[in-house]
Amino acid sequence: MKITKLFTLLVTLWIVSMCVVPSVDAQPIVLGVPSARAFAEGKTTEEATILAVEEINSLGGVLVGNVRRPLKVEIMDTRDLEAGVPVSEALLVVERLILDKGAHFIVGGPIRTEAYNAAMDLFFKHKKISIVNTGVYSPGTAKRIADNYDKYKYCFRVTGHVGVELLMELPEILKMLQEKHKLDTAFVMVQDVAHARASGDIAAKKFPEWGWKVVGHEIFPTGATDFSLALSKTKKEKAQFIWLWADMPETAILINQWYDLKVPALIAGYFRPAQDPGFWEITKGKCAYIIAAVLSAGNVPTKVTPWAARYVDAYIKRWKTEPTGYSTASAYMSVYVLKDAIERAGTLDTDAVLAALEKTDLKGGVYGRIRFDPKSHDIIRKLDPEEGALGCWFQWQDGKRVAIFPPKVATGTLKIPPWMM
Amino acid sequence: MKVMRGYLMDVFVYGLINSVVLILMAAGFSIVYGISRLPNFAHGALYVLTGFVTWIFLRKLGLNYPAAIVLALAITALIGAAIYQFFLVRIRGMEASEIIGSFAVGLAIMESLRWRGFIGHGFAIPVFIDGSIGIGGVIVDFQRIIIVGAGLAITVSLWVFTHYTKIGLSLRGIAQDERAAMMLGIDSDWTAVISLALGSALAGLGAVMILPMGNINVEAGYNVLIFAVAVCILGGLGSWTGTLIASFLLGYAQTLTVAYIAFHYQMVVAMAAILLTLILKPSGLLGRQKELEERV
């Protein structure tokens, strides 16, 4: 009798479980990830994408209609960050991901703006949705989508563009430096590449409008290994603030020299190597007090939302390092944004998922609320995580990347180097 | 004029440092070509390889710093010798093939490094002594002072080696007249192996001196190769004295450009030096191999 009851109970449980949890044996949803694999940007983006996919798959996958389907990642190397590699290489990779690997959606790159802009025509040709989550930080990409919506509507961006850092966040930081620390003299120092030169030009034009005096504007060549003269100029011109924008690894030399020369000017801006957790060790602590933008909160440890804290723990557990670079959080969230849209659409049909993505309103994400501008498909960035996606500026303090701006994300306060006092 | 005076000491001190950095970058390339007439376009790759090998010994295997450096230099020298023994020896004398072949070896080394995960900004080796001092009001870190010392030491050591040791004299013999040297019993292939090993070790020595100032990245290999080629073309391929003079000319030209024209023209100086030399005096300042053609 007991055996019969136990058998009945097991059969009932099996039937109930079959009804509640849909089958996971369904065909996978293929995510094509174009990535510059020889570069840190590509590596970190891949890691964050894999983490999100593993988390989703461990919970049964993505619910498409009433079927749970696992995600499968197909990564291919676009090489678009390598010198001398033509854009056409990246386009071939995107097309191979779609045609050979059968990617249902594209998340990731190409990373370089010109490569991504060229790939936008492929997304139109194949009617494939692309969520770019790294690089491609030009306002021009969003404008292109808005100006030609019918053609480029398949493209979404979960990071934002450089205008947000320069025109929305930077003025607030400068205001804080002026009011709290009485700084008002700036020196612009940028790398000789298009995005950095543009940042330098905007800064040189806008700083006076924000009440700052610009006493110098240096553009250093890619690969430069000595910055002593430029730093001497900042000293002689009595600059109190250096606006720095660069992506070359040699920026570490600049920071070392800045410390050794005890240049009495606070350094802030975007400089790629400084974003990595290992930069303190690389510079032996000489990077203390420098301020760097990481584009999205979550790329440094914050507790801006409960998910942000969970994400950092999960990232450390999986990859044995804190989130690094400027696009781990956006790569991670892009997978969840897509999952959310597919589940609301209930199908993998491009038009249906596209319509769902346009209506995305994901609250409490790793870097706040995620919504897209209906015309440009660019993420809506705000200074409040309840209203939009959050950027993040951190300062190196005692070996840690301490988030200092926006206030909602801050885990510490800005400090001034002792030799400036 | 006031502005110029303001940077004069900076220009003098950092011009000297830049010049010695260029000597360290170009010494290996110049020595190999000077002795064996082999353009070693794997030079930049050997430079970054030494940096990464030192990093592995230091960080992964826990060796002390001097031991890590010595072992890394020894490995680079062996790789240099192997490049000749197993690869360049087969195409020796075919100049275009030598260039393409050695460049291919360099590419293979650098791409292999990427393939094995040496990407990103997280690789660095420490400075020998931390801190800085003032020289005539210009603050200079100790690593750069060590670089200047190392540059001088290398120059003197190479002179002593090539003038007072048996191997050095045989290398000079081959460099001066290969056929005559062979008639006197000096093995041309053996000296080429030695020159590749020595040149590779010098590239590595440049790396362990220069890389502690920043971090190690594969792309640096291309920059080092460009600077080495620029210095050697300006100085005259194969001329060690020309290499020294060209390093100082380029080093000071670059520093003056940064101080008084614009920082971003610094790289243009190296390229302009190559172009102007090839147009005005293809043999370079002290090179000889094209002088007859130039006269004609």
mmCIF file with all atom_site columns, N, CA, C and O in Angstrom, chain A residues 4 16 67 70 85 95 114 153 177 179 198 219 268 282 287 300 347 357 369 380 395 412:
data_model
loop_
_atom_site.group_PDB
_atom_site.id
_atom_site.type_symbol
_atom_site.label_atom_id
_atom_site.label_alt_id
_atom_site.label_comp_id
_atom_site.label_asym_id
_atom_site.label_entity_id
_atom_site.label_seq_id
_atom_site.pdbx_PDB_ins_code
_atom_site.Cartn_x
_atom_site.Cartn_y
_atom_site.Cartn_z
_atom_site.occupancy
_atom_site.B_iso_or_equiv
_atom_site.pdbx_formal_charge
_atom_site.auth_seq_id
_atom_site.auth_comp_id
_atom_site.auth_asym_id
_atom_site.auth_atom_id
_atom_site.pdbx_PDB_model_num
ATOM 1  N N  . THR A 1 4   ? 2.489  1.789  -3.317  1.00 0.00 ? 4   THR A N  1
ATOM 2  C CA . THR A 1 4   ? 1.530  2.339  -4.287  1.00 0.00 ? 4   THR A CA 1
ATOM 3  C C  . THR A 1 4   ? 1.364  3.842  -4.083  1.00 0.00 ? 4   THR A C  1
ATOM 4  O O  . THR A 1 4   ? 1.370  4.627  -5.039  1.00 0.00 ? 4   THR A O  1
ATOM 5  N N  . VAL A 1 16  ? 3.262  17.256 -12.585 1.00 0.00 ? 16  VAL A N  1
ATOM 6  C CA . VAL A 1 16  ? 3.215  18.688 -12.213 1.00 0.00 ? 16  VAL A CA 1
ATOM 7  C C  . VAL A 1 16  ? 4.465  19.392 -12.726 1.00 0.00 ? 16  VAL A C  1
ATOM 8  O O  . VAL A 1 16  ? 4.399  20.478 -13.312 1.00 0.00 ? 16  VAL A O  1
ATOM 9  N N  . VAL A 1 67  ? 8.116  27.404 -24.320 1.00 0.00 ? 67  VAL A N  1
ATOM 10 C CA . VAL A 1 67  ? 9.273  26.502 -24.397 1.00 0.00 ? 67  VAL A CA 1
ATOM 11 C C  . VAL A 1 67  ? 10.507 27.228 -23.876 1.00 0.00 ? 67  VAL A C  1
ATOM 12 O O  . VAL A 1 67  ? 10.783 28.365 -24.280 1.00 0.00 ? 67  VAL A O  1
ATOM 13 N N  . PRO A 1 70  ? 17.741 27.093 -24.313 1.00 0.00 ? 70  PRO A N  1
ATOM 14 C CA . PRO A 1 70  ? 19.033 27.564 -23.796 1.00 0.00 ? 70  PRO A CA 1
ATOM 15 C C  . PRO A 1 70  ? 19.690 28.543 -24.770 1.00 0.00 ? 70  PRO A C  1
ATOM 16 O O  . PRO A 1 70  ? 19.377 28.543 -25.964 1.00 0.00 ? 70  PRO A O  1
ATOM 17 N N  . VAL A 1 85  ? 44.118 46.276 -40.081 1.00 0.00 ? 85  VAL A N  1
ATOM 18 C CA . VAL A 1 85  ? 43.130 45.283 -40.505 1.00 0.00 ? 85  VAL A CA 1
ATOM 19 C C  . VAL A 1 85  ? 41.911 46.021 -41.074 1.00 0.00 ? 85  VAL A C  1
ATOM 20 O O  . VAL A 1 85  ? 41.301 46.832 -40.386 1.00 0.00 ? 85  VAL A O  1
ATOM 21 N N  . GLU A 1 95  ? 28.982 38.435 -41.073 1.00 0.00 ? 95  GLU A N  1
ATOM 22 C CA . GLU A 1 95  ? 28.190 37.661 -42.030 1.00 0.00 ? 95  GLU A CA 1
ATOM 23 C C  . GLU A 1 95  ? 28.342 36.155 -41.779 1.00 0.00 ? 95  GLU A C  1
ATOM 24 O O  . GLU A 1 95  ? 27.377 35.399 -41.889 1.00 0.00 ? 95  GLU A O  1
ATOM 25 N N  . GLU A 1 114 ? 33.767 52.661 -36.978 1.00 0.00 ? 114 GLU A N  1
ATOM 26 C CA . GLU A 1 114 ? 33.642 52.564 -38.430 1.00 0.00 ? 114 GLU A CA 1
ATOM 27 C C  . GLU A 1 114 ? 33.265 51.147 -38.864 1.00 0.00 ? 114 GLU A C  1
ATOM 28 O O  . GLU A 1 114 ? 32.542 50.957 -39.828 1.00 0.00 ? 114 GLU A O  1
ATOM 29 N N  . LYS A 1 153 ? 16.945 50.200 -37.891 1.00 0.00 ? 153 LYS A N  1
ATOM 30 C CA . LYS A 1 153 ? 16.182 49.967 -36.657 1.00 0.00 ? 153 LYS A CA 1
ATOM 31 C C  . LYS A 1 153 ? 16.596 48.679 -35.943 1.00 0.00 ? 153 LYS A C  1
ATOM 32 O O  . LYS A 1 153 ? 16.250 48.466 -34.785 1.00 0.00 ? 153 LYS A O  1
ATOM 33 N N  . LEU A 1 177 ? 34.618 70.184 -8.345  1.00 0.00 ? 177 LEU A N  1
ATOM 34 C CA . LEU A 1 177 ? 36.020 70.530 -8.122  1.00 0.00 ? 177 LEU A CA 1
ATOM 35 C C  . LEU A 1 177 ? 36.197 72.026 -7.887  1.00 0.00 ? 177 LEU A C  1
ATOM 36 O O  . LEU A 1 177 ? 37.018 72.447 -7.073  1.00 0.00 ? 177 LEU A O  1
ATOM 37 N N  . GLU A 1 179 ? 33.830 74.130 -6.693  1.00 0.00 ? 179 GLU A N  1
ATOM 38 C CA . GLU A 1 179 ? 33.195 74.577 -5.449  1.00 0.00 ? 179 GLU A CA 1
ATOM 39 C C  . GLU A 1 179 ? 33.888 74.028 -4.207  1.00 0.00 ? 179 GLU A C  1
ATOM 40 O O  . GLU A 1 179 ? 34.130 74.756 -3.257  1.00 0.00 ? 179 GLU A O  1
ATOM 41 N N  . ALA A 1 198 ? 38.633 64.401 -30.611 1.00 0.00 ? 198 ALA A N  1
ATOM 42 C CA . ALA A 1 198 ? 37.308 65.023 -30.520 1.00 0.00 ? 198 ALA A CA 1
ATOM 43 C C  . ALA A 1 198 ? 37.009 65.389 -29.072 1.00 0.00 ? 198 ALA A C  1
ATOM 44 O O  . ALA A 1 198 ? 36.502 66.488 -28.793 1.00 0.00 ? 198 ALA A O  1
ATOM 45 N N  . ILE A 1 219 ? 48.376 67.097 -27.852 1.00 0.00 ? 219 ILE A N  1
ATOM 46 C CA . ILE A 1 219 ? 47.918 65.840 -28.462 1.00 0.00 ? 219 ILE A CA 1
ATOM 47 C C  . ILE A 1 219 ? 49.149 64.958 -28.618 1.00 0.00 ? 219 ILE A C  1
ATOM 48 O O  . ILE A 1 219 ? 50.082 65.313 -29.340 1.00 0.00 ? 219 ILE A O  1
ATOM 49 N N  . ALA A 1 268 ? 42.011 63.491 -14.693 1.00 0.00 ? 268 ALA A N  1
ATOM 50 C CA . ALA A 1 268 ? 40.710 62.826 -14.849 1.00 0.00 ? 268 ALA A CA 1
ATOM 51 C C  . ALA A 1 268 ? 40.414 62.634 -16.326 1.00 0.00 ? 268 ALA A C  1
ATOM 52 O O  . ALA A 1 268 ? 40.918 63.379 -17.175 1.00 0.00 ? 268 ALA A O  1
ATOM 53 N N  . ILE A 1 282 ? 50.354 47.516 -11.587 1.00 0.00 ? 282 ILE A N  1
ATOM 54 C CA . ILE A 1 282 ? 51.186 47.910 -12.729 1.00 0.00 ? 282 ILE A CA 1
ATOM 55 C C  . ILE A 1 282 ? 51.970 49.181 -12.402 1.00 0.00 ? 282 ILE A C  1
ATOM 56 O O  . ILE A 1 282 ? 53.146 49.297 -12.731 1.00 0.00 ? 282 ILE A O  1
ATOM 57 N N  . CYS A 1 287 ? 49.181 55.379 -9.405  1.00 0.00 ? 287 CYS A N  1
ATOM 58 C CA . CYS A 1 287 ? 47.928 55.855 -10.005 1.00 0.00 ? 287 CYS A CA 1
ATOM 59 C C  . CYS A 1 287 ? 46.971 56.393 -8.937  1.00 0.00 ? 287 CYS A C  1
ATOM 60 O O  . CYS A 1 287 ? 45.852 56.794 -9.262  1.00 0.00 ? 287 CYS A O  1
ATOM 61 N N  . VAL A 1 300 ? 32.917 48.907 -12.180 1.00 0.00 ? 300 VAL A N  1
ATOM 62 C CA . VAL A 1 300 ? 33.661 48.871 -10.912 1.00 0.00 ? 300 VAL A CA 1
ATOM 63 C C  . VAL A 1 300 ? 32.654 48.439 -9.849  1.00 0.00 ? 300 VAL A C  1
ATOM 64 O O  . VAL A 1 300 ? 31.443 48.622 -10.033 1.00 0.00 ? 300 VAL A O  1
ATOM 65 N N  . THR A 1 347 ? 8.478  34.922 -29.010 1.00 0.00 ? 347 THR A N  1
ATOM 66 C CA . THR A 1 347 ? 8.930  34.351 -30.285 1.00 0.00 ? 347 THR A CA 1
ATOM 67 C C  . THR A 1 347 ? 10.321 34.883 -30.600 1.00 0.00 ? 347 THR A C  1
ATOM 68 O O  . THR A 1 347 ? 10.773 35.862 -29.984 1.00 0.00 ? 347 THR A O  1
ATOM 69 N N  . LEU A 1 357 ? 11.994 45.027 -27.776 1.00 0.00 ? 357 LEU A N  1
ATOM 70 C CA . LEU A 1 357 ? 13.196 45.748 -27.324 1.00 0.00 ? 357 LEU A CA 1
ATOM 71 C C  . LEU A 1 357 ? 12.925 47.244 -27.202 1.00 0.00 ? 357 LEU A C  1
ATOM 72 O O  . LEU A 1 357 ? 13.382 47.905 -26.275 1.00 0.00 ? 357 LEU A O  1
ATOM 73 N N  . ARG A 1 369 ? 18.228 51.583 -14.525 1.00 0.00 ? 369 ARG A N  1
ATOM 74 C CA . ARG A 1 369 ? 17.084 51.275 -15.378 1.00 0.00 ? 369 ARG A CA 1
ATOM 75 C C  . ARG A 1 369 ? 17.498 51.309 -16.852 1.00 0.00 ? 369 ARG A C  1
ATOM 76 O O  . ARG A 1 369 ? 18.167 52.241 -17.293 1.00 0.00 ? 369 ARG A O  1
ATOM 77 N N  . ILE A 1 380 ? 19.025 55.126 -22.619 1.00 0.00 ? 380 ILE A N  1
ATOM 78 C CA . ILE A 1 380 ? 18.768 56.427 -21.999 1.00 0.00 ? 380 ILE A CA 1
ATOM 79 C C  . ILE A 1 380 ? 19.608 56.526 -20.730 1.00 0.00 ? 380 ILE A C  1
ATOM 80 O O  . ILE A 1 380 ? 19.441 55.738 -19.804 1.00 0.00 ? 380 ILE A O  1
ATOM 81 N N  . GLN A 1 395 ? 37.821 56.807 -8.574  1.00 0.00 ? 395 GLN A N  1
ATOM 82 C CA . GLN A 1 395 ? 39.163 57.301 -8.265  1.00 0.00 ? 395 GLN A CA 1
ATOM 83 C C  . GLN A 1 395 ? 39.960 56.163 -7.630  1.00 0.00 ? 395 GLN A C  1
ATOM 84 O O  . GLN A 1 395 ? 39.421 55.419 -6.802  1.00 0.00 ? 395 GLN A O  1
ATOM 85 N N  . GLY A 1 412 ? 32.543 56.289 -2.230  1.00 0.00 ? 412 GLY A N  1
ATOM 86 C CA . GLY A 1 412 ? 33.532 57.080 -1.498  1.00 0.00 ? 412 GLY A CA 1
ATOM 87 C C  . GLY A 1 412 ? 33.518 58.509 -2.001  1.00 0.00 ? 412 GLY A C  1
ATOM 88 O O  . GLY A 1 412 ? 32.727 58.847 -2.889  1.00 0.00 ? 412 GLY A O  1
#
